[in-house]
Amino acid sequence: MRRLLRSGRLRLVAAALALVLIPVGGVATASRADAASNPGGSVVGYAPASTTVLSDGADPVTDPVSSFWVGNCGVDQLDATLAAYCTAPTIQRAQWTFEPLAILDQLAPQDLVSARLVISARQGILDNSTCTPNTLRVYDIDNPVAAPTWASTAAWVAQEPLGSFSAYWGTCAQTPTWTGYDDFDVTALVRRMMSEGRTDLTVGVAGDETNVGSGYNLLDSYAVSVYVNFERPPAAPTDLGIMVGTSLLGCTSTPVAISSPSFQVYAYLTDPDDAVGNGIAGAPVHADLSVVDTTDGSVVASQTAQVVYTPAGAQFPVNAPNLTNGRTYEVRVRTTDGGGLTGPTATCRFTFDGTPPAPPVVTPVLAASTPSVSGKVVAGGTLTAVVGSWTAGTALAYQWRADGVAVAGATGASFVPRSAQVGKKITVTVTGSKAGFASVARTSAATGAVADANVQLGYQGHVQSIGWQPWVTGGQVAGTTGRSLRVEALRFRFNGAAYGGGITATAHVQSIGWMAPVALGGVVGTTGRSLRVEAFTMQLTGEMAQHYDIYYRTHAQHLGWLGWAKDGARSGTAGYAYRLEAVDVRLVPKGDPAPAATTTLASFYQH
């Protein structure tokens, strides 16, 4: 009696194999026994619809819902309840087309481990009366477009099948008995596809008896699965470099130079199988390093590191005490994956020079003082370098600078500023040298700005019974002394001023008091009115005020010469009715000393 188990529709499914990598020395396992020796990975493809082809020449029908048989569909072979599934005595076959297996484009023929086509069925028909074998054959359909020729019995029988599977009913003495699935080795087919550049796969199935029955039943199903197992070797390590201390030396065509026999080698390790998601993150692989003497080929250092399977950088501490000075060595790094495949070797060359550095030469340093500058900072004046204390026997050289720029030819102990240096600040650099000592240079603090020696302040007095006197300059007297004559007015001017700006002045006049300020060149006081000037003030403005101070004093009736006033301070008397008889005015560069005092009197008295 034949036995029929009801089933769902036939379909073709490619199942993935999950890879497990284990530490060195352990045993590799996989999610299926089929993949136990495959540490690389597997691919998945699908055949979403089947096509039933009849030997009587009927057109192929894509049949996702109705039942069909694969094999001899003779009514005389079936129970009455099964006759509805086999409408005519014919040989029926089925074929399935997979979605493209794109991974095949990434594999070389040697990367393929195995390929198996497994047709599993929860239901099937086997011969239990005559104990004859029930055989299922699988064919490669090279040209699915010409599939109707597959309907010819002579055509498909004449083809060389990819493989076949024969089974007996369980009560028969012969083996193997039917186990619920048919297993075909299609390694040769997949390898041929790779050599032909194909990623499409269409298979046909034929049987000599009703081997597999199929109906549309969601509770039961058939599955046709293909397992394409592969393993690719790791890629060549990249980013190879040698680290000495904290310096990472990249590898180029020119050997890098190192001076220590202890260093680290860095390499970035990858395995293409992990890139497609088949590797187990965190599983180890081996990375082997060797250091080879390129002169004689001897290995001077080697080691093996264990790193994670996922792409990662690895560092190898190397200690090679037998390196020879002047020789070139080659670092070689390669990776071995969990399946024992070793990838290409990456190399990096270096030269070694372990000669100890010469001890540093300790040179004594001269004792040196910071110089200063003495002298009047004015064009035409003489400035002198005051060098201070230096180590005995030190030879000194000088360089004078104006606003930090070396003055050509100014290399003596003294320097005379000229008009080109007016307004600039002067420094001097003193450099000391002595045999057996390191030279030392010291620079002085900057002086004030160089004043223009040609700047002169001219002033003129209008005196009782005399009128306007001749112009005088700084240090001379305008007015009279010992003649009891009053000064009635004053005026001022600059001769050869190098800066902008001027003077404002005002006077305290008899019967008037303090008058309004007058600018440079204007009359301070009155003329033609016989009024005495009793006191006055004056002050520099603009750039002149930045470079000069102005000092002045008055000769007052009954008092004589009063003390010096400066920059806007009052000079003379007010409220005493004392006449101002003479004035003395000085223009002094900023930073220069004030005129010497000749009296203990104040500069101004008010009643």
Coordinates of C-alpha atoms in Angstrom, one line a residue:
M1 CA 0.0 0.0 0.0
R2 CA 1.2 3.4 -0.9
R3 CA 1.1 6.2 1.7
L4 CA 0.2 9.8 1.0
L5 CA 0.8 12.6 3.3
R6 CA -1.0 15.9 2.4
S7 CA 1.2 18.9 1.8
G8 CA 1.3 22.6 0.9
R9 CA 2.6 24.1 -2.3
L10 CA 6.2 23.6 -3.4
R11 CA 8.6 26.5 -3.0
L12 CA 12.3 27.0 -3.1
V13 CA 14.1 28.8 -0.2
A14 CA 17.8 29.3 0.3
A15 CA 18.6 29.2 4.0
A16 CA 21.5 31.2 5.6
L17 CA 24.0 29.6 7.9
A18 CA 25.0 31.4 11.0
L19 CA 28.8 31.2 11.7
V20 CA 30.3 30.8 15.2
L21 CA 34.0 31.5 15.7
I22 CA 35.6 30.3 18.9
P23 CA 39.0 31.0 20.6
V24 CA 42.2 29.4 19.4
G25 CA 42.3 25.7 20.4
G26 CA 38.5 25.3 20.6
V27 CA 36.1 23.6 18.3
A28 CA 34.2 25.4 15.6
T29 CA 30.4 24.9 15.4
A30 CA 27.7 26.2 13.2
S31 CA 23.9 26.6 13.3
R32 CA 23.5 23.5 11.1
A33 CA 25.6 20.4 10.6
D34 CA 25.8 21.3 6.9
A35 CA 27.9 24.4 8.0
A36 CA 30.0 22.9 10.7
S37 CA 33.2 23.1 8.6
N38 CA 32.3 26.4 7.0
P39 CA 33.6 29.4 9.0
G40 CA 33.1 31.9 6.1
G41 CA 29.3 32.3 5.5
S42 CA 26.4 31.3 3.3
V43 CA 24.1 33.0 0.8
V44 CA 20.4 33.2 0.5
G45 CA 18.2 33.1 -2.6
Y46 CA 14.5 32.7 -3.2
A47 CA 12.3 31.2 -5.9
P48 CA 9.0 32.9 -5.2
A49 CA 6.9 30.8 -7.7
S50 CA 7.0 27.4 -9.2
T51 CA 6.2 26.3 -12.8
T52 CA 4.6 22.9 -13.5
V53 CA 5.5 21.4 -16.9
L54 CA 3.6 18.4 -18.4
S55 CA 5.3 15.9 -20.6
D56 CA 2.3 15.9 -23.0
G57 CA 3.4 19.2 -24.3
A58 CA 1.1 21.5 -22.5
D59 CA 2.2 25.0 -21.9
P60 CA 4.0 25.7 -18.6
V61 CA 1.8 27.1 -15.9
T62 CA 3.0 29.2 -13.0
D63 CA 1.2 27.5 -10.2
P64 CA 1.4 29.2 -6.8
V65 CA -2.0 27.9 -5.5
S66 CA -3.2 24.6 -7.2
S67 CA -1.6 21.2 -6.5
F68 CA 0.6 19.3 -8.8
W69 CA 2.7 16.2 -8.9
V70 CA 6.3 15.7 -9.6
G71 CA 6.8 12.2 -11.2
N72 CA 4.7 9.6 -12.8
C73 CA 1.1 10.6 -12.4
G74 CA -0.7 7.4 -13.4
V75 CA -4.2 6.9 -12.1
D76 CA -3.6 3.2 -11.6
Q77 CA -0.9 4.1 -9.1
L78 CA -3.2 6.1 -6.8
D79 CA -6.0 5.5 -4.4
A80 CA -9.3 6.8 -5.5
T81 CA -9.1 9.7 -3.1
L82 CA -5.9 10.9 -4.8
A83 CA -7.2 10.6 -8.4
A84 CA -8.4 14.2 -8.3
Y85 CA -4.9 15.4 -8.0
C86 CA -3.6 13.5 -11.0
T87 CA -6.0 14.3 -13.9
A88 CA -4.1 12.5 -16.6
P89 CA -1.4 9.7 -16.7
T90 CA 1.6 11.9 -17.5
I91 CA 5.0 12.7 -16.4
Q92 CA 5.0 15.9 -14.5
R93 CA 8.0 18.0 -13.7
A94 CA 8.5 21.4 -11.9
Q95 CA 11.1 24.1 -12.2
W96 CA 12.0 27.1 -10.0
T97 CA 13.9 30.3 -10.7
F98 CA 15.8 31.9 -7.9
E99 CA 16.2 35.6 -7.4
P100 CA 19.8 36.6 -8.5
L101 CA 22.5 35.3 -6.1
A102 CA 24.5 38.6 -6.1
I103 CA 27.1 37.3 -3.7
L104 CA 28.5 35.1 -6.4
D105 CA 30.0 38.2 -8.1
Q106 CA 32.1 38.7 -4.9
L107 CA 33.5 35.1 -4.8
A108 CA 36.3 33.4 -6.6
P109 CA 35.8 29.7 -7.5
Q110 CA 38.3 28.7 -4.8
D111 CA 36.2 30.5 -2.2
L112 CA 33.3 28.1 -2.7
V113 CA 33.2 25.4 0.0
S114 CA 30.0 23.6 -1.0
A115 CA 26.5 24.0 -2.4
R116 CA 23.6 21.7 -1.5
L117 CA 20.0 21.6 -2.7
V118 CA 17.7 20.2 -0.1
I119 CA 14.0 19.4 -1.0
S120 CA 12.2 18.7 2.2
A121 CA 8.7 17.4 2.4
R122 CA 6.5 16.6 5.2
Q123 CA 4.5 14.4 2.8
G124 CA 5.3 12.2 0.0
I125 CA 4.6 8.9 -1.7
L126 CA 6.9 5.9 -1.7
D127 CA 6.5 2.3 -3.0
N128 CA 5.8 -0.1 -0.1
S129 CA 4.5 -2.9 -2.2
T130 CA 7.3 -3.9 -4.5
C131 CA 10.0 -2.1 -2.5
T132 CA 11.3 -0.5 -5.7
P133 CA 13.3 2.8 -5.3
N134 CA 11.6 6.1 -5.6
T135 CA 14.0 8.4 -7.4
L136 CA 14.0 12.2 -7.8
R137 CA 16.4 13.9 -10.2
V138 CA 17.4 17.6 -10.4
Y139 CA 18.5 19.4 -13.6
D140 CA 20.1 22.7 -14.4
I141 CA 17.8 24.6 -16.7
D142 CA 20.4 26.6 -18.7
N143 CA 17.8 28.5 -20.8
P144 CA 14.6 29.1 -18.9
V145 CA 13.1 30.9 -22.0
A146 CA 13.2 27.6 -23.8
A147 CA 11.5 25.8 -20.9
P148 CA 8.8 24.1 -23.1
T149 CA 11.4 21.7 -24.4
W150 CA 11.5 20.5 -20.8
A151 CA 8.1 19.0 -21.5
S152 CA 9.6 16.5 -23.8
T153 CA 10.3 13.3 -22.0
A154 CA 13.1 12.5 -24.4
A155 CA 14.6 15.9 -23.8
W156 CA 14.9 15.8 -20.1
V157 CA 15.7 12.1 -19.8
A158 CA 18.6 12.6 -22.2
Q159 CA 20.1 15.5 -20.0
E160 CA 22.7 14.8 -17.5
P161 CA 21.1 15.4 -14.2
L162 CA 22.8 17.4 -11.4
G163 CA 22.1 14.7 -9.1
S164 CA 19.5 12.2 -7.9
F165 CA 18.1 10.9 -4.7
S166 CA 16.5 7.4 -4.2
A167 CA 14.6 6.3 -1.2
Y168 CA 12.6 3.2 -0.1
W169 CA 9.6 2.8 2.1
G170 CA 10.5 2.3 5.7
T171 CA 9.4 -1.3 5.8
C172 CA 11.6 -2.3 2.9
A173 CA 14.9 -3.9 3.6
Q174 CA 16.8 -1.6 1.3
T175 CA 18.3 1.6 2.5
P176 CA 18.2 4.5 2.5
T177 CA 14.6 4.9 3.6
W178 CA 12.8 8.1 3.0
T179 CA 13.6 10.7 5.7
G180 CA 11.4 13.6 4.7
Y181 CA 14.0 15.4 2.5
D182 CA 16.1 14.8 -0.6
D183 CA 19.6 16.1 -0.5
F184 CA 21.6 17.0 -3.7
D185 CA 25.2 18.2 -4.0
V186 CA 25.1 21.1 -6.5
T187 CA 28.6 22.4 -5.8
A188 CA 29.6 21.7 -9.4
L189 CA 26.6 23.7 -10.7
V190 CA 27.3 26.7 -8.6
R191 CA 31.0 26.6 -9.4
R192 CA 30.1 26.5 -13.1
M193 CA 27.8 29.4 -12.7
M194 CA 30.6 31.4 -11.2
S195 CA 33.0 30.5 -14.0
E196 CA 30.3 31.6 -16.5
G197 CA 29.6 34.9 -14.7
R198 CA 26.0 33.8 -13.9
T199 CA 24.1 34.8 -10.8
D200 CA 20.7 33.4 -11.9
L201 CA 19.8 29.8 -11.1
T202 CA 16.9 27.8 -12.5
V203 CA 16.5 24.1 -11.5
G204 CA 14.1 21.5 -12.7
V205 CA 12.9 18.4 -10.8
A206 CA 11.6 15.1 -12.2
G207 CA 10.7 11.8 -10.6
D208 CA 10.1 8.3 -11.8
E209 CA 7.1 7.9 -9.5
T210 CA 4.7 10.3 -7.8
N211 CA 7.4 11.5 -5.4
V212 CA 6.1 14.8 -4.0
G213 CA 2.5 15.9 -3.8
S214 CA 1.6 19.5 -3.3
G215 CA -1.6 21.4 -2.6
Y216 CA -2.2 25.0 -1.3
N217 CA -2.4 24.4 2.4
L218 CA -1.1 27.0 4.9
L219 CA -0.7 24.5 7.6
D220 CA 1.8 22.3 5.8
S221 CA 4.5 23.2 3.3
Y222 CA 7.3 22.0 1.2
A223 CA 10.6 23.7 1.1
V224 CA 13.3 23.6 -1.4
S225 CA 16.5 25.1 0.1
V226 CA 19.9 25.7 -1.3
Y227 CA 22.9 26.3 0.8
V228 CA 25.9 28.0 -0.9
N229 CA 28.7 27.9 1.7
F230 CA 31.9 29.8 1.1
E231 CA 34.9 31.0 2.9
R232 CA 37.2 33.9 1.7
P233 CA 40.6 34.5 3.2
P234 CA 41.1 37.7 5.2
A235 CA 42.2 40.8 3.3
A236 CA 45.8 42.0 3.5
P237 CA 46.4 44.2 6.6
T238 CA 46.2 47.9 5.9
D239 CA 47.5 51.1 7.5
L240 CA 50.7 49.2 8.5
G241 CA 53.0 51.4 10.5
I242 CA 55.8 51.3 13.1
M243 CA 55.4 53.2 16.4
V244 CA 58.5 54.3 18.3
G245 CA 57.5 55.9 21.6
T246 CA 54.5 58.0 20.7
S247 CA 55.5 58.6 17.1
L248 CA 53.7 56.5 14.4
L249 CA 55.8 56.2 11.3
G250 CA 53.8 55.3 8.2
C251 CA 55.2 52.8 5.7
T252 CA 56.2 54.1 2.3
S253 CA 58.5 52.9 -0.5
T254 CA 61.4 54.4 1.5
P255 CA 62.3 52.4 4.6
V256 CA 61.6 54.3 7.8
A257 CA 64.5 54.8 10.2
I258 CA 64.3 53.7 13.9
S259 CA 66.9 53.8 16.6
S260 CA 65.4 51.4 19.2
P261 CA 65.1 47.6 19.1
S262 CA 61.8 47.9 21.0
F263 CA 58.9 49.2 19.0
Q264 CA 55.3 48.5 18.2
V265 CA 53.8 47.5 14.8
Y266 CA 50.3 48.7 14.0
A267 CA 48.0 47.1 11.4
Y268 CA 44.3 47.2 10.5
L269 CA 42.8 43.8 10.0
T270 CA 39.6 42.9 8.1
D271 CA 37.9 39.7 6.8
P272 CA 35.4 40.1 3.9
D273 CA 33.2 37.4 5.3
D274 CA 32.5 39.5 8.3
A275 CA 31.6 42.4 6.1
V276 CA 28.5 40.5 4.8
G277 CA 27.3 39.8 8.3
N278 CA 28.2 36.1 8.6
G279 CA 31.0 36.5 11.2
I280 CA 30.3 36.5 14.9
A281 CA 31.3 39.9 16.4
G282 CA 34.0 39.5 19.1
A283 CA 35.2 36.1 17.8
P284 CA 39.0 35.9 17.5
V285 CA 41.3 35.6 14.5
H286 CA 45.1 35.1 14.4
A287 CA 47.4 37.9 13.2
D288 CA 51.0 36.7 12.7
L289 CA 54.0 39.0 12.7
S290 CA 57.6 38.4 11.8
V291 CA 60.6 40.7 11.4
V292 CA 63.0 39.5 8.7
D293 CA 66.6 40.6 8.0
T294 CA 66.5 41.4 4.3
T295 CA 70.3 40.7 4.1
D296 CA 70.2 37.0 4.8
G297 CA 66.4 36.3 5.2
S298 CA 66.7 35.3 8.8
V299 CA 63.7 35.9 11.2
V300 CA 64.8 38.1 14.1
A301 CA 61.4 38.3 15.8
S302 CA 58.0 36.8 15.5
Q303 CA 54.7 36.6 17.4
T304 CA 51.0 35.8 17.0
A305 CA 48.3 38.1 18.3
Q306 CA 44.6 37.3 18.8
V307 CA 42.2 40.0 17.9
V308 CA 38.4 40.3 17.4
Y309 CA 36.8 39.1 14.2
T310 CA 35.2 42.5 13.4
P311 CA 37.5 45.0 11.6
A312 CA 39.9 46.3 14.1
G313 CA 43.4 47.7 14.6
A314 CA 46.0 45.4 16.2
Q315 CA 49.3 46.4 17.9
F316 CA 52.3 44.1 18.2
P317 CA 54.9 45.0 20.8
V318 CA 58.3 44.0 19.3
N319 CA 61.6 43.5 21.1
A320 CA 64.4 42.5 18.7
P321 CA 67.7 42.9 20.6
N322 CA 69.8 41.3 17.8
L323 CA 69.2 44.1 15.2
T324 CA 72.3 45.1 13.4
N325 CA 73.2 48.8 12.8
G326 CA 72.8 49.8 9.2
R327 CA 70.8 46.9 8.1
T328 CA 67.3 46.9 6.5
Y329 CA 64.6 44.8 8.0
E330 CA 61.1 43.9 6.8
V331 CA 58.0 43.6 9.1
R332 CA 55.5 41.1 7.7
V333 CA 51.9 40.8 9.0
R334 CA 49.2 38.4 7.8
T335 CA 45.8 37.3 9.2
T336 CA 44.3 33.8 9.6
D337 CA 40.6 33.5 10.1
G338 CA 38.7 30.9 12.1
G339 CA 38.6 28.5 9.2
G340 CA 42.3 28.4 8.9
L341 CA 42.5 30.6 5.7
T342 CA 45.5 33.0 5.6
G343 CA 45.2 36.2 3.7
P344 CA 47.9 38.2 1.8
T345 CA 50.9 39.5 3.7
A346 CA 51.5 43.2 4.2
T347 CA 55.1 44.5 4.6
C348 CA 56.9 47.5 5.9
R349 CA 60.6 48.1 5.7
F350 CA 62.8 49.9 8.2
T351 CA 66.5 50.6 8.8
F352 CA 68.0 50.3 12.2
D353 CA 70.7 52.6 13.8
G354 CA 71.0 51.9 17.5
T355 CA 74.2 53.9 18.0
P356 CA 73.9 55.8 21.3
P357 CA 73.7 59.5 20.8
A358 CA 76.8 61.5 21.7
P359 CA 76.7 63.1 25.1
P360 CA 75.5 66.7 25.1
V361 CA 78.2 69.3 25.2
V362 CA 77.7 71.6 28.1
T363 CA 78.8 75.1 27.3
P364 CA 79.2 77.6 30.2
V365 CA 77.2 80.8 29.9
L366 CA 78.6 84.2 30.3
A367 CA 77.6 86.4 33.2
A368 CA 75.9 89.4 31.6
S369 CA 74.1 92.6 32.7
T370 CA 71.3 94.3 30.9
P371 CA 72.6 97.5 29.4
S372 CA 71.1 100.9 29.7
V373 CA 71.3 104.1 27.6
S374 CA 72.6 107.4 28.9
G375 CA 72.7 110.8 27.1
K376 CA 70.3 113.3 25.7
V377 CA 67.7 111.7 23.4
V378 CA 67.8 114.4 20.7
A379 CA 68.9 114.5 17.1
G380 CA 72.6 115.3 17.1
G381 CA 73.0 114.3 20.8
T382 CA 75.3 111.5 21.9
L383 CA 73.8 108.3 23.4
T384 CA 76.2 105.9 25.3
A385 CA 75.7 102.2 26.2
V386 CA 76.2 101.5 29.9
V387 CA 77.0 97.8 29.8
G388 CA 77.2 96.9 33.4
S389 CA 79.1 93.8 34.6
W390 CA 80.2 90.9 32.3
T391 CA 82.5 87.9 32.7
A392 CA 86.1 89.1 32.7
G393 CA 87.6 88.9 29.3
T394 CA 84.3 89.1 27.4
A395 CA 84.4 90.9 24.0
L396 CA 81.4 93.1 23.5
A397 CA 79.7 94.0 20.3
Y398 CA 76.9 96.7 19.9
Q399 CA 73.9 97.2 17.7
W400 CA 71.7 100.3 18.0
R401 CA 68.1 100.1 16.9
A402 CA 65.4 102.7 16.3
D403 CA 61.9 101.4 17.0
G404 CA 63.4 97.8 16.9
V405 CA 65.0 98.2 13.5
A406 CA 68.8 98.0 13.3
V407 CA 70.5 101.3 12.3
A408 CA 73.1 100.6 9.7
G409 CA 76.6 101.2 10.9
A410 CA 75.5 101.9 14.5
T411 CA 77.7 99.3 16.1
G412 CA 79.8 101.3 18.5
A413 CA 79.5 101.9 22.2
S414 CA 77.9 105.3 21.5
F415 CA 75.4 106.5 19.0
V416 CA 74.4 109.9 17.6
P417 CA 70.7 110.0 16.5
R418 CA 70.0 111.9 13.3
S419 CA 66.9 113.4 11.7
A420 CA 65.9 109.9 10.5
Q421 CA 65.5 108.8 14.1
V422 CA 63.5 111.8 15.2
G423 CA 60.3 110.5 16.9
K424 CA 61.6 106.9 17.3
K425 CA 62.7 105.1 20.5
I426 CA 66.3 103.9 20.8
T427 CA 67.6 100.6 22.2
V428 CA 71.0 99.1 22.2
T429 CA 71.8 95.3 22.1
V430 CA 75.1 94.3 23.6
T431 CA 76.4 90.8 22.6
G432 CA 79.2 89.2 24.6
S433 CA 81.5 86.4 23.4
K434 CA 84.4 84.6 24.9
A435 CA 86.2 81.4 23.9
G436 CA 84.6 78.3 25.6
F437 CA 81.4 80.2 26.5
A438 CA 78.1 80.5 24.7
S439 CA 77.5 84.0 23.4
V440 CA 74.9 86.1 25.2
A441 CA 72.9 89.1 23.9
R442 CA 71.2 91.6 26.2
T443 CA 69.0 94.5 25.1
S444 CA 68.4 97.8 26.9
A445 CA 65.0 99.3 27.7
A446 CA 63.8 101.8 25.0
T447 CA 64.5 105.5 25.5
G448 CA 61.9 108.1 24.9
A449 CA 61.3 109.4 21.4
V450 CA 64.3 111.2 19.8
A451 CA 63.6 114.9 19.9
D452 CA 64.3 117.3 16.9
A453 CA 67.2 119.5 17.9
N454 CA 66.0 122.1 15.4
V455 CA 62.8 122.7 17.2
Q456 CA 63.0 126.1 18.9
L457 CA 60.4 128.1 20.7
G458 CA 60.5 131.7 19.9
Y459 CA 58.9 134.4 22.1
Q460 CA 58.6 138.2 22.1
G461 CA 57.7 140.8 24.7
H462 CA 55.8 144.1 24.3
V463 CA 57.4 146.4 27.0
Q464 CA 56.4 149.8 28.4
S465 CA 58.2 152.6 26.6
I466 CA 59.9 150.1 24.2
G467 CA 57.1 148.3 22.3
W468 CA 57.8 145.0 20.7
Q469 CA 61.3 143.6 21.4
P470 CA 63.2 141.3 19.1
W471 CA 62.4 137.6 19.1
V472 CA 64.3 135.4 21.5
T473 CA 64.5 131.6 22.0
G474 CA 64.6 129.2 24.9
G475 CA 66.9 130.2 27.7
Q476 CA 66.8 133.9 26.7
V477 CA 64.8 136.7 28.5
A478 CA 62.0 138.6 26.9
G479 CA 61.3 141.9 28.8
T480 CA 63.7 143.8 31.1
T481 CA 65.1 143.5 34.6
G482 CA 66.3 146.4 36.8
R483 CA 64.5 149.0 34.8
S484 CA 61.0 148.9 36.4
L485 CA 59.3 148.5 33.0
R486 CA 56.1 146.5 32.7
V487 CA 55.5 143.8 30.2
E488 CA 52.2 144.6 28.4
A489 CA 51.9 141.6 26.0
L490 CA 53.6 138.4 24.8
R491 CA 53.5 136.2 21.7
F492 CA 55.1 132.8 20.8
R493 CA 56.1 130.8 17.7
F494 CA 58.0 127.6 16.8
N495 CA 61.0 127.4 14.5
G496 CA 61.4 124.1 12.6
A497 CA 58.8 122.0 14.5
A498 CA 58.8 118.4 13.5
Y499 CA 55.4 117.7 15.1
G500 CA 52.0 119.0 14.7
G501 CA 50.3 121.0 17.5
G502 CA 51.0 124.3 19.1
I503 CA 50.5 126.4 22.2
T504 CA 47.6 128.0 24.1
A505 CA 48.4 130.9 26.5
T506 CA 46.5 133.4 28.6
A507 CA 47.4 136.4 30.7
H508 CA 46.2 138.0 33.9
V509 CA 46.1 141.8 33.0
Q510 CA 45.7 144.9 35.1
S511 CA 42.0 146.0 35.4
I512 CA 40.9 143.0 33.3
G513 CA 42.0 139.8 35.2
W514 CA 42.4 136.5 33.3
M515 CA 41.8 136.9 29.6
A516 CA 40.6 134.3 27.1
P517 CA 43.2 131.7 25.9
V518 CA 45.2 132.7 22.8
A519 CA 46.5 130.2 20.2
L520 CA 50.1 130.1 18.9
G521 CA 51.1 133.3 17.2
G522 CA 48.4 135.4 18.9
V523 CA 48.9 138.3 21.4
V524 CA 48.7 137.4 25.0
G525 CA 47.8 140.6 27.0
T526 CA 47.2 144.1 25.5
T527 CA 49.0 146.8 23.5
G528 CA 48.4 150.5 23.3
R529 CA 46.5 150.5 26.6
S530 CA 49.3 150.9 29.1
L531 CA 48.1 147.9 31.1
R532 CA 50.6 145.6 32.9
V533 CA 50.6 141.8 32.6
E534 CA 50.8 140.4 36.1
A535 CA 50.8 136.6 35.4
F536 CA 50.4 134.2 32.5
T537 CA 50.1 130.5 31.7
M538 CA 51.0 128.4 28.6
Q539 CA 50.5 124.8 27.5
L540 CA 51.6 122.6 24.5
T541 CA 48.9 121.0 22.4
G542 CA 48.7 118.1 19.9
E543 CA 51.8 116.1 19.0
M544 CA 54.1 118.7 20.6
A545 CA 52.6 117.9 23.9
Q546 CA 53.4 114.2 23.4
H547 CA 57.1 114.8 22.8
Y548 CA 57.9 117.9 24.9
D549 CA 57.3 119.7 28.2
I550 CA 57.2 123.5 28.4
Y551 CA 58.7 125.3 31.4
Y552 CA 58.5 129.0 32.1
R553 CA 59.2 131.6 34.9
T554 CA 58.5 135.3 35.4
H555 CA 60.4 138.2 36.9
A556 CA 57.9 140.0 39.1
Q557 CA 58.0 143.5 40.6
H558 CA 59.4 143.5 44.3
L559 CA 60.0 139.6 44.0
G560 CA 62.5 139.0 41.2
W561 CA 62.6 135.7 39.5
L562 CA 59.9 133.2 40.7
G563 CA 60.2 129.4 40.5
W564 CA 59.5 127.4 37.3
A565 CA 56.0 126.6 36.2
K566 CA 55.1 123.8 33.8
D567 CA 52.5 122.8 31.3
G568 CA 49.6 125.1 32.1
A569 CA 50.5 126.1 35.6
R570 CA 50.3 129.8 36.5
S571 CA 53.4 132.0 36.8
G572 CA 53.5 135.5 38.3
T573 CA 51.2 137.2 40.8
A574 CA 47.5 138.2 41.0
G575 CA 45.9 140.6 43.5
Y576 CA 49.1 142.4 44.4
A577 CA 49.2 144.9 41.5
Y578 CA 52.8 143.8 40.8
R579 CA 53.9 144.2 37.3
L580 CA 55.5 141.3 35.3
E581 CA 58.9 142.6 34.1
A582 CA 60.4 139.6 32.2
V583 CA 59.8 136.0 31.1
D584 CA 62.1 133.0 30.5
V585 CA 60.6 130.0 28.5
R586 CA 62.2 126.5 27.9
L587 CA 61.1 123.6 25.6
V588 CA 62.3 120.3 27.1
P589 CA 62.0 116.9 25.5
K590 CA 59.9 114.4 27.4
G591 CA 62.0 112.5 29.9
D592 CA 64.7 115.2 30.1
P593 CA 65.3 117.0 33.4
A594 CA 63.6 120.2 34.3
P595 CA 65.6 123.5 34.2
A596 CA 67.6 124.0 37.4
A597 CA 65.9 126.1 40.1
T598 CA 67.5 129.4 41.0
T599 CA 65.2 130.4 43.8
T600 CA 63.1 129.0 46.5
L601 CA 60.1 131.2 45.6
A602 CA 57.0 129.6 44.2
S603 CA 56.0 130.1 40.6
F604 CA 52.7 132.0 41.4
Y605 CA 51.4 134.1 44.2
Q606 CA 47.8 135.3 44.6
H607 CA 46.5 137.8 47.1

